[in-house]
Amino acid sequence: MTEHRSGFACFVGRPNTGKSTLTNALVGSKVAITSDRPQTTRHTIRGIVSRPDAQLVIVDTPGFHRPRTLLGERLNDLVRGTLAEVDVLGICIPADEKIGPGDRYIAGELAKAKKKHTPAVAVVTKTDTASKQQIAEQLLAVATMGADIGIEFAEIVPVSAVKGDQVELLADLLTAQLPPGPPLYPDGELTDSPEERMVAELIREAALEGVRDELPHSLAVVVEEMVPREGRSEDNPLLDVRADVYVERDSQKGIVIGKGGARLREVGSTARRHIEALLGTPVFLDLHVRVAKDWQRDPKQLRKLGF
Ligand SMILES: Nc1nc2c(ncn2[C@@H]2O[C@H](COP(=O)(O)OP(=O)(O)OP(=O)(O)O)[C@@H](O)[C@H]2O)c(=O)[nH]1
Ligand SMILES: [Mg+2]
């Protein structure tokens, strides 16, 4: 029998490179919300992969971005802190996009963290969107970038989280970099995110669908209350969830609510289905849209919204 291993791997990378989708694929369950809007992830989210020989905890991060607001700066600090704490670093670079300054900047941040001898793995994501030749070229380009920056990747792995290609292999390769140790979380636990955070995220994910420009960045969700409806019998429960959807300007409020409230109703019913699936109980979801003026730049508001 081999020795049991356990520890943490984190994913960094430009916005939209598939970090959260890959985290979910590795865990085999949706622990992080995903969207085609950049900067979807705003917290570090731990997804737990338990196997007989190892427990691999994936830390999905907001990536790294050019900070334009106080929120952006806070998120970058959060990611930097995570890099210093994990056992193996993962950088995600999509197969279908040329390597750019953003990737090189992030690889540079990894190189700094790697000074502490943390191994780094490069993941070429979204291989289902690229030809074999494109993938081969990207693997080479990633190795070249690593050499330029002075970071030697322990592995460079092509994966498709959507198709499930090579996801198992990536789990094996990350696990191989972990130190020996006992499980860190109880078997069967998939994430340590509090339920209220997960519920808020599912609402934000539904609200992100179909909004454009600056609005995705302006959205924040806070769950104010989650209580079982009184007077319900045990076999007919209902959970009352009351949540606030925040935007930054009055003009955005109307967009989120939609004509006659149509859009908000749609967001509510999509989110409710996902929350019911997560919690395994029928839910009554009560959403309110509120304005928190320029919250991304305001320390007080950021605190209120959980950053
Ligand atoms: N075709 C394809 N699309 C993918 C794959 N992985 C992710 N995507 C898509 O890429 C977009 C971004 O995915 P996310 O997982 O949210 O990316 P992220 O890196 O976590 O993004 P941020 O949290 O904003 O930094 C979504 O529309 C995903 O559906 C993949 O393997 N194949
Ligand atoms: Mg993400």
mmCIF file of C-alpha atoms and ligand atoms in Angstrom:
data_model
loop_
_atom_site.group_PDB
_atom_site.id
_atom_site.type_symbol
_atom_site.label_atom_id
_atom_site.label_comp_id
_atom_site.label_asym_id
_atom_site.label_seq_id
_atom_site.Cartn_x
_atom_site.Cartn_y
_atom_site.Cartn_z
ATOM 1 C CA MET A 1 0.000 0.000 0.000
ATOM 2 C CA THR A 2 1.256 3.491 -0.808
ATOM 3 C CA GLU A 3 1.318 6.195 1.810
ATOM 4 C CA HIS A 4 -1.757 8.440 2.003
ATOM 5 C CA ARG A 5 -1.152 11.956 0.691
ATOM 6 C CA SER A 6 -3.047 15.167 1.334
ATOM 7 C CA GLY A 7 -2.750 18.848 0.633
ATOM 8 C CA PHE A 8 -3.757 21.842 -1.411
ATOM 9 C CA ALA A 9 -3.440 22.758 -5.073
ATOM 10 C CA CYS A 10 -4.509 26.147 -6.357
ATOM 11 C CA PHE A 11 -5.573 27.324 -9.789
ATOM 12 C CA VAL A 12 -4.611 30.737 -11.048
ATOM 13 C CA GLY A 13 -4.814 32.178 -14.542
ATOM 14 C CA ARG A 14 -6.348 35.027 -16.487
ATOM 15 C CA PRO A 15 -10.102 35.576 -16.138
ATOM 16 C CA ASN A 16 -12.233 33.126 -18.100
ATOM 17 C CA THR A 17 -9.521 30.511 -18.585
ATOM 18 C CA GLY A 18 -11.673 27.748 -17.091
ATOM 19 C CA LYS A 19 -10.355 27.521 -13.518
ATOM 20 C CA SER A 20 -13.745 27.101 -11.872
ATOM 21 C CA THR A 21 -15.079 24.718 -14.521
ATOM 22 C CA LEU A 22 -11.977 22.574 -14.009
ATOM 23 C CA THR A 23 -12.371 22.695 -10.229
ATOM 24 C CA ASN A 24 -15.945 21.438 -10.577
ATOM 25 C CA ALA A 25 -14.846 18.702 -13.003
ATOM 26 C CA LEU A 26 -12.165 17.481 -10.599
ATOM 27 C CA VAL A 27 -14.544 17.492 -7.628
ATOM 28 C CA GLY A 28 -17.317 15.951 -9.716
ATOM 29 C CA SER A 29 -19.824 18.464 -8.385
ATOM 30 C CA LYS A 30 -20.577 22.144 -8.769
ATOM 31 C CA VAL A 31 -18.722 23.890 -5.962
ATOM 32 C CA ALA A 32 -17.863 27.064 -7.912
ATOM 33 C CA ILE A 33 -20.061 29.100 -10.209
ATOM 34 C CA THR A 34 -18.879 29.650 -13.775
ATOM 35 C CA SER A 35 -19.756 32.032 -16.573
ATOM 36 C CA ASP A 36 -18.404 33.418 -19.793
ATOM 37 C CA ARG A 37 -18.099 36.844 -18.106
ATOM 38 C CA PRO A 38 -14.568 37.559 -16.881
ATOM 39 C CA GLN A 39 -13.885 37.730 -13.135
ATOM 40 C CA THR A 40 -16.729 35.495 -12.107
ATOM 41 C CA THR A 41 -14.918 34.056 -9.087
ATOM 42 C CA ARG A 42 -14.451 36.470 -6.186
ATOM 43 C CA HIS A 43 -13.508 34.211 -3.301
ATOM 44 C CA THR A 44 -11.122 31.347 -2.868
ATOM 45 C CA ILE A 45 -13.252 28.244 -3.109
ATOM 46 C CA ARG A 46 -12.009 24.917 -1.860
ATOM 47 C CA GLY A 47 -13.171 21.832 -3.737
ATOM 48 C CA ILE A 48 -12.295 18.526 -2.118
ATOM 49 C CA VAL A 49 -11.324 15.376 -4.027
ATOM 50 C CA SER A 50 -11.215 12.351 -1.705
ATOM 51 C CA ARG A 51 -9.765 9.078 -2.945
ATOM 52 C CA PRO A 52 -8.541 5.969 -1.138
ATOM 53 C CA ASP A 53 -4.893 7.009 -1.551
ATOM 54 C CA ALA A 54 -5.157 10.777 -1.181
ATOM 55 C CA GLN A 55 -7.171 13.885 -0.459
ATOM 56 C CA LEU A 56 -6.562 16.695 -2.902
ATOM 57 C CA VAL A 57 -8.031 20.068 -2.001
ATOM 58 C CA ILE A 58 -8.346 22.334 -5.040
ATOM 59 C CA VAL A 59 -8.352 26.032 -4.262
ATOM 60 C CA ASP A 60 -10.111 27.863 -7.075
ATOM 61 C CA THR A 61 -9.142 31.538 -7.069
ATOM 62 C CA PRO A 62 -10.242 34.748 -8.766
ATOM 63 C CA GLY A 63 -7.100 34.378 -10.900
ATOM 64 C CA PHE A 64 -5.109 37.559 -11.155
ATOM 65 C CA HIS A 65 -6.187 40.634 -13.018
ATOM 66 C CA ARG A 66 -5.170 44.181 -13.598
ATOM 67 C CA PRO A 67 -6.878 45.798 -10.621
ATOM 68 C CA ARG A 68 -9.160 48.670 -11.554
ATOM 69 C CA THR A 69 -10.914 48.940 -8.203
ATOM 70 C CA LEU A 70 -10.337 48.304 -4.531
ATOM 71 C CA LEU A 71 -12.149 45.005 -4.978
ATOM 72 C CA GLY A 72 -9.657 44.064 -7.697
ATOM 73 C CA GLU A 73 -6.737 44.852 -5.406
ATOM 74 C CA ARG A 74 -8.274 42.849 -2.583
ATOM 75 C CA LEU A 75 -8.779 39.874 -4.876
ATOM 76 C CA ASN A 76 -5.174 39.975 -6.091
ATOM 77 C CA ASP A 77 -3.964 40.076 -2.473
ATOM 78 C CA LEU A 78 -6.171 37.089 -1.743
ATOM 79 C CA VAL A 79 -4.620 35.146 -4.625
ATOM 80 C CA ARG A 80 -1.081 36.088 -3.621
ATOM 81 C CA GLY A 81 -1.788 34.837 -0.093
ATOM 82 C CA THR A 82 -3.124 31.568 -1.489
ATOM 83 C CA LEU A 83 -0.019 31.015 -3.619
ATOM 84 C CA ALA A 84 2.105 31.150 -0.503
ATOM 85 C CA GLU A 85 0.002 28.551 1.312
ATOM 86 C CA VAL A 86 -0.549 25.667 -1.088
ATOM 87 C CA ASP A 87 1.482 22.553 -1.883
ATOM 88 C CA VAL A 88 1.229 22.759 -5.649
ATOM 89 C CA LEU A 89 0.505 25.665 -7.985
ATOM 90 C CA GLY A 90 -1.579 25.327 -11.149
ATOM 91 C CA ILE A 91 -1.679 27.897 -13.924
ATOM 92 C CA CYS A 92 -4.528 27.630 -16.424
ATOM 93 C CA ILE A 93 -3.932 28.749 -19.999
ATOM 94 C CA PRO A 94 -6.572 28.099 -22.649
ATOM 95 C CA ALA A 95 -5.602 26.033 -25.703
ATOM 96 C CA ASP A 96 -7.411 28.346 -28.079
ATOM 97 C CA GLU A 97 -5.833 31.691 -27.146
ATOM 98 C CA LYS A 98 -2.326 32.982 -27.778
ATOM 99 C CA ILE A 99 -0.199 33.379 -24.662
ATOM 100 C CA GLY A 100 -0.143 37.059 -23.741
ATOM 101 C CA PRO A 101 1.261 39.511 -21.205
ATOM 102 C CA GLY A 102 -1.420 38.485 -18.682
ATOM 103 C CA ASP A 103 -0.238 34.870 -18.713
ATOM 104 C CA ARG A 104 3.401 35.946 -18.429
ATOM 105 C CA TYR A 105 2.598 38.227 -15.501
ATOM 106 C CA ILE A 106 0.836 35.407 -13.662
ATOM 107 C CA ALA A 107 3.640 32.948 -14.438
ATOM 108 C CA GLY A 108 6.002 35.539 -12.951
ATOM 109 C CA GLU A 109 3.923 35.595 -9.759
ATOM 110 C CA LEU A 110 4.163 31.793 -9.677
ATOM 111 C CA ALA A 111 7.920 31.972 -10.137
ATOM 112 C CA LYS A 112 8.085 34.188 -7.040
ATOM 113 C CA ALA A 113 5.991 31.740 -5.033
ATOM 114 C CA LYS A 114 8.061 28.914 -6.441
ATOM 115 C CA LYS A 115 11.158 30.377 -4.809
ATOM 116 C CA LYS A 116 9.764 28.594 -1.780
ATOM 117 C CA HIS A 117 10.131 25.408 -3.853
ATOM 118 C CA THR A 118 6.419 24.929 -4.402
ATOM 119 C CA PRO A 119 6.048 22.810 -7.554
ATOM 120 C CA ALA A 120 4.032 24.295 -10.416
ATOM 121 C CA VAL A 121 1.885 22.543 -13.008
ATOM 122 C CA ALA A 122 0.691 24.225 -16.192
ATOM 123 C CA VAL A 123 -2.763 23.264 -17.404
ATOM 124 C CA VAL A 124 -3.710 23.911 -21.022
ATOM 125 C CA THR A 125 -7.494 24.160 -20.742
ATOM 126 C CA LYS A 126 -10.437 23.935 -23.160
ATOM 127 C CA THR A 127 -8.692 21.466 -25.495
ATOM 128 C CA ASP A 128 -12.073 20.634 -27.029
ATOM 129 C CA THR A 129 -11.992 24.055 -28.694
ATOM 130 C CA ALA A 130 -8.625 23.532 -30.407
ATOM 131 C CA SER A 131 -7.131 21.257 -33.069
ATOM 132 C CA LYS A 132 -4.480 18.655 -32.217
ATOM 133 C CA GLN A 133 -1.859 20.849 -33.833
ATOM 134 C CA GLN A 134 -3.001 23.945 -31.930
ATOM 135 C CA ILE A 135 -2.790 22.002 -28.664
ATOM 136 C CA ALA A 136 0.716 20.720 -29.469
ATOM 137 C CA GLU A 137 1.838 24.254 -30.299
ATOM 138 C CA GLN A 138 0.326 25.595 -27.092
ATOM 139 C CA LEU A 139 2.089 22.973 -24.956
ATOM 140 C CA LEU A 140 5.350 24.032 -26.545
ATOM 141 C CA ALA A 141 4.559 27.737 -26.116
ATOM 142 C CA VAL A 142 3.813 27.189 -22.412
ATOM 143 C CA ALA A 143 7.143 25.396 -21.937
ATOM 144 C CA THR A 144 8.942 28.223 -23.745
ATOM 145 C CA MET A 145 7.203 30.854 -21.628
ATOM 146 C CA GLY A 146 8.204 28.920 -18.498
ATOM 147 C CA ALA A 147 11.827 28.829 -19.618
ATOM 148 C CA ASP A 148 11.769 32.572 -20.412
ATOM 149 C CA ILE A 149 10.416 33.413 -16.990
ATOM 150 C CA GLY A 150 12.598 30.944 -15.146
ATOM 151 C CA ILE A 151 9.876 28.631 -13.958
ATOM 152 C CA GLU A 152 10.164 24.972 -14.726
ATOM 153 C CA PHE A 153 6.770 23.312 -14.777
ATOM 154 C CA ALA A 154 6.700 19.880 -13.154
ATOM 155 C CA GLU A 155 4.004 18.964 -15.715
ATOM 156 C CA ILE A 156 2.261 20.587 -18.649
ATOM 157 C CA VAL A 157 -1.131 18.926 -19.077
ATOM 158 C CA PRO A 158 -3.794 19.480 -21.748
ATOM 159 C CA VAL A 159 -7.363 19.034 -20.417
ATOM 160 C CA SER A 160 -10.968 19.627 -21.344
ATOM 161 C CA ALA A 161 -13.109 20.152 -18.281
ATOM 162 C CA VAL A 162 -16.267 20.236 -20.407
ATOM 163 C CA LYS A 163 -15.521 16.894 -22.122
ATOM 164 C CA GLY A 164 -13.784 15.421 -19.084
ATOM 165 C CA ASP A 165 -10.659 14.672 -21.125
ATOM 166 C CA GLN A 166 -7.539 14.127 -19.004
ATOM 167 C CA VAL A 167 -9.222 15.403 -15.837
ATOM 168 C CA GLU A 168 -8.404 12.136 -14.020
ATOM 169 C CA LEU A 169 -4.817 12.365 -15.171
ATOM 170 C CA LEU A 170 -4.548 15.923 -13.868
ATOM 171 C CA ALA A 171 -5.884 14.746 -10.490
ATOM 172 C CA ASP A 172 -3.176 12.052 -10.439
ATOM 173 C CA LEU A 173 -0.421 14.506 -11.355
ATOM 174 C CA LEU A 174 -1.485 17.081 -8.757
ATOM 175 C CA THR A 175 -1.836 14.369 -6.114
ATOM 176 C CA ALA A 176 1.677 13.139 -6.878
ATOM 177 C CA GLN A 177 2.983 16.554 -5.771
ATOM 178 C CA LEU A 178 1.287 16.416 -2.347
ATOM 179 C CA PRO A 179 3.127 15.517 0.839
ATOM 180 C CA PRO A 180 2.219 12.410 2.833
ATOM 181 C CA GLY A 181 -0.528 13.107 5.340
ATOM 182 C CA PRO A 182 -3.988 12.155 6.604
ATOM 183 C CA PRO A 183 -7.260 13.474 5.105
ATOM 184 C CA LEU A 184 -7.893 17.124 6.036
ATOM 185 C CA TYR A 185 -11.667 17.060 5.595
ATOM 186 C CA PRO A 186 -14.260 14.377 6.380
ATOM 187 C CA ASP A 187 -14.833 11.867 3.593
ATOM 188 C CA GLY A 188 -17.752 12.943 1.409
ATOM 189 C CA GLU A 189 -17.312 16.671 2.022
ATOM 190 C CA LEU A 190 -17.017 18.437 -1.341
ATOM 191 C CA THR A 191 -16.347 22.006 -0.211
ATOM 192 C CA ASP A 192 -16.032 24.001 2.977
ATOM 193 C CA SER A 193 -17.932 26.996 1.604
ATOM 194 C CA PRO A 194 -20.780 27.956 3.928
ATOM 195 C CA GLU A 195 -24.233 27.162 2.530
ATOM 196 C CA GLU A 196 -25.232 30.822 2.507
ATOM 197 C CA ARG A 197 -22.233 31.731 0.379
ATOM 198 C CA MET A 198 -23.069 28.949 -2.096
ATOM 199 C CA VAL A 199 -26.676 30.101 -2.286
ATOM 200 C CA ALA A 200 -25.591 33.705 -2.879
ATOM 201 C CA GLU A 201 -23.227 32.532 -5.611
ATOM 202 C CA LEU A 202 -25.947 30.546 -7.389
ATOM 203 C CA ILE A 203 -28.093 33.681 -7.425
ATOM 204 C CA ARG A 204 -25.199 35.741 -8.794
ATOM 205 C CA GLU A 205 -24.558 33.099 -11.455
ATOM 206 C CA ALA A 206 -28.172 33.293 -12.607
ATOM 207 C CA ALA A 207 -28.034 37.097 -12.574
ATOM 208 C CA LEU A 208 -24.828 37.117 -14.649
ATOM 209 C CA GLU A 209 -26.543 35.264 -17.462
ATOM 210 C CA GLY A 210 -27.168 37.658 -20.312
ATOM 211 C CA VAL A 211 -25.845 40.884 -18.766
ATOM 212 C CA ARG A 212 -23.085 42.786 -20.527
ATOM 213 C CA ASP A 213 -20.390 45.435 -20.259
ATOM 214 C CA GLU A 214 -19.807 46.687 -16.730
ATOM 215 C CA LEU A 215 -22.875 45.124 -15.160
ATOM 216 C CA PRO A 216 -21.343 41.692 -14.400
ATOM 217 C CA HIS A 217 -18.688 43.402 -12.287
ATOM 218 C CA SER A 218 -21.278 45.525 -10.501
ATOM 219 C CA LEU A 219 -23.360 42.592 -9.280
ATOM 220 C CA ALA A 220 -23.078 41.279 -5.744
ATOM 221 C CA VAL A 221 -25.451 39.078 -3.790
ATOM 222 C CA VAL A 222 -25.990 38.766 -0.054
ATOM 223 C CA VAL A 223 -28.283 36.193 1.520
ATOM 224 C CA GLU A 224 -30.076 37.945 4.359
ATOM 225 C CA GLU A 225 -32.095 35.054 5.689
ATOM 226 C CA MET A 226 -32.570 31.324 5.275
ATOM 227 C CA VAL A 227 -35.306 29.908 7.523
ATOM 228 C CA PRO A 228 -37.648 26.908 7.331
ATOM 229 C CA ARG A 229 -41.261 28.061 6.742
ATOM 230 C CA GLU A 230 -43.221 27.719 9.933
ATOM 231 C CA GLY A 231 -46.204 25.417 10.196
ATOM 232 C CA ARG A 232 -44.965 23.038 7.523
ATOM 233 C CA SER A 233 -45.065 19.296 8.126
ATOM 234 C CA GLU A 234 -41.830 17.313 7.966
ATOM 235 C CA ASP A 235 -42.700 15.715 4.630
ATOM 236 C CA ASN A 236 -43.661 19.065 3.088
ATOM 237 C CA PRO A 237 -40.891 21.478 4.039
ATOM 238 C CA LEU A 238 -40.193 24.860 2.484
ATOM 239 C CA LEU A 239 -37.098 26.956 2.993
ATOM 240 C CA ASP A 240 -37.553 30.714 2.825
ATOM 241 C CA VAL A 241 -34.495 32.379 1.297
ATOM 242 C CA ARG A 242 -34.347 36.160 1.259
ATOM 243 C CA ALA A 243 -31.489 37.705 -0.666
ATOM 244 C CA ASP A 244 -30.391 41.122 -1.910
ATOM 245 C CA VAL A 245 -28.934 41.608 -5.353
ATOM 246 C CA TYR A 246 -26.709 44.682 -5.340
ATOM 247 C CA VAL A 247 -25.843 46.877 -8.294
ATOM 248 C CA GLU A 248 -23.743 50.023 -8.315
ATOM 249 C CA ARG A 249 -26.020 52.523 -10.026
ATOM 250 C CA ASP A 250 -29.723 53.278 -10.303
ATOM 251 C CA SER A 251 -29.565 52.765 -14.066
ATOM 252 C CA GLN A 252 -28.420 49.176 -13.521
ATOM 253 C CA LYS A 253 -31.324 48.385 -11.265
ATOM 254 C CA GLY A 254 -33.805 48.572 -14.107
ATOM 255 C CA ILE A 255 -31.725 46.244 -16.269
ATOM 256 C CA VAL A 256 -31.573 43.581 -13.583
ATOM 257 C CA ILE A 257 -35.291 43.838 -12.825
ATOM 258 C CA GLY A 258 -36.344 43.970 -16.475
ATOM 259 C CA LYS A 259 -39.631 45.034 -17.997
ATOM 260 C CA GLY A 260 -42.381 44.482 -15.450
ATOM 261 C CA GLY A 261 -39.943 42.480 -13.343
ATOM 262 C CA ALA A 262 -39.596 39.790 -16.026
ATOM 263 C CA ARG A 263 -35.830 39.453 -15.880
ATOM 264 C CA LEU A 264 -35.645 39.243 -12.104
ATOM 265 C CA ARG A 265 -38.347 36.560 -12.131
ATOM 266 C CA GLU A 266 -36.287 34.551 -14.612
ATOM 267 C CA VAL A 267 -33.133 34.957 -12.511
ATOM 268 C CA GLY A 268 -35.124 33.915 -9.449
ATOM 269 C CA SER A 269 -36.536 30.763 -10.969
ATOM 270 C CA THR A 270 -33.171 29.642 -12.407
ATOM 271 C CA ALA A 271 -31.420 30.299 -9.104
ATOM 272 C CA ARG A 272 -34.193 28.603 -7.124
ATOM 273 C CA ARG A 273 -33.836 25.384 -9.139
ATOM 274 C CA HIS A 274 -30.095 25.313 -8.504
ATOM 275 C CA ILE A 275 -30.504 26.101 -4.797
ATOM 276 C CA GLU A 276 -33.096 23.330 -4.444
ATOM 277 C CA ALA A 277 -30.675 20.900 -6.108
ATOM 278 C CA LEU A 278 -27.879 22.019 -3.782
ATOM 279 C CA LEU A 279 -29.865 21.842 -0.551
ATOM 280 C CA GLY A 280 -32.267 19.058 -1.489
ATOM 281 C CA THR A 281 -35.324 20.931 -0.254
ATOM 282 C CA PRO A 282 -38.033 23.079 -1.840
ATOM 283 C CA VAL A 283 -37.206 26.764 -1.667
ATOM 284 C CA PHE A 284 -39.145 30.010 -1.769
ATOM 285 C CA LEU A 285 -36.740 32.622 -3.070
ATOM 286 C CA ASP A 286 -37.400 36.283 -2.377
ATOM 287 C CA LEU A 287 -35.044 38.589 -4.302
ATOM 288 C CA HIS A 288 -34.640 42.336 -3.880
ATOM 289 C CA VAL A 289 -32.490 44.567 -6.046
ATOM 290 C CA ARG A 290 -30.659 47.322 -4.206
ATOM 291 C CA VAL A 291 -28.132 49.979 -5.103
ATOM 292 C CA ALA A 292 -24.817 50.100 -3.227
ATOM 293 C CA LYS A 293 -23.231 53.068 -4.917
ATOM 294 C CA ASP A 294 -19.788 52.255 -6.372
ATOM 295 C CA TRP A 295 -19.359 49.433 -3.872
ATOM 296 C CA GLN A 296 -16.287 48.032 -5.654
ATOM 297 C CA ARG A 297 -14.332 51.125 -4.604
ATOM 298 C CA ASP A 298 -15.763 51.658 -1.133
ATOM 299 C CA PRO A 299 -14.064 49.890 1.804
ATOM 300 C CA LYS A 300 -17.154 50.095 3.987
ATOM 301 C CA GLN A 301 -19.470 48.631 1.374
ATOM 302 C CA LEU A 302 -16.913 45.959 0.503
ATOM 303 C CA ARG A 303 -16.901 44.830 4.102
ATOM 304 C CA LYS A 304 -20.683 44.702 4.140
ATOM 305 C CA LEU A 305 -20.662 42.577 1.004
ATOM 306 C CA GLY A 306 -18.163 40.132 2.463
ATOM 307 C CA PHE A 307 -14.822 41.226 0.974
HETATM 308 N N1 LIG B 1 -15.353 24.546 -24.542
HETATM 309 C C1 LIG B 1 -14.937 24.641 -23.270
HETATM 310 N N2 LIG B 1 -15.311 25.690 -22.534
HETATM 311 C C2 LIG B 1 -14.867 25.768 -21.268
HETATM 312 C C3 LIG B 1 -14.055 24.752 -20.690
HETATM 313 N N3 LIG B 1 -13.767 25.123 -19.428
HETATM 314 C C4 LIG B 1 -14.421 26.310 -19.220
HETATM 315 N N4 LIG B 1 -15.085 26.684 -20.329
HETATM 316 C C5 LIG B 1 -15.911 27.894 -20.495
HETATM 317 O O1 LIG B 1 -15.123 29.038 -20.281
HETATM 318 C C6 LIG B 1 -15.871 30.061 -19.594
HETATM 319 C C7 LIG B 1 -15.140 30.476 -18.353
HETATM 320 O O2 LIG B 1 -15.114 29.396 -17.443
HETATM 321 P P1 LIG B 1 -14.858 29.589 -15.898
HETATM 322 O O3 LIG B 1 -14.619 28.229 -15.343
HETATM 323 O O4 LIG B 1 -15.909 30.432 -15.290
HETATM 324 O O5 LIG B 1 -13.474 30.398 -15.955
HETATM 325 P P2 LIG B 1 -12.635 31.017 -14.739
HETATM 326 O O6 LIG B 1 -11.205 30.901 -15.130
HETATM 327 O O7 LIG B 1 -13.032 30.392 -13.467
HETATM 328 O O8 LIG B 1 -13.071 32.526 -14.811
HETATM 329 P P3 LIG B 1 -12.997 33.664 -13.635
HETATM 330 O O9 LIG B 1 -13.593 33.122 -12.395
HETATM 331 O O10 LIG B 1 -13.800 34.765 -14.221
HETATM 332 O O11 LIG B 1 -11.532 34.013 -13.502
HETATM 333 C C8 LIG B 1 -17.240 29.454 -19.316
HETATM 334 O O12 LIG B 1 -18.132 29.899 -20.308
HETATM 335 C C9 LIG B 1 -16.988 27.963 -19.419
HETATM 336 O O13 LIG B 1 -18.128 27.243 -19.819
HETATM 337 C C10 LIG B 1 -13.694 23.629 -21.496
HETATM 338 O O14 LIG B 1 -12.990 22.694 -21.103
HETATM 339 N N5 LIG B 1 -14.158 23.637 -22.794
HETATM 340 MG MG MG B 2 -13.763 31.249 -11.774
#
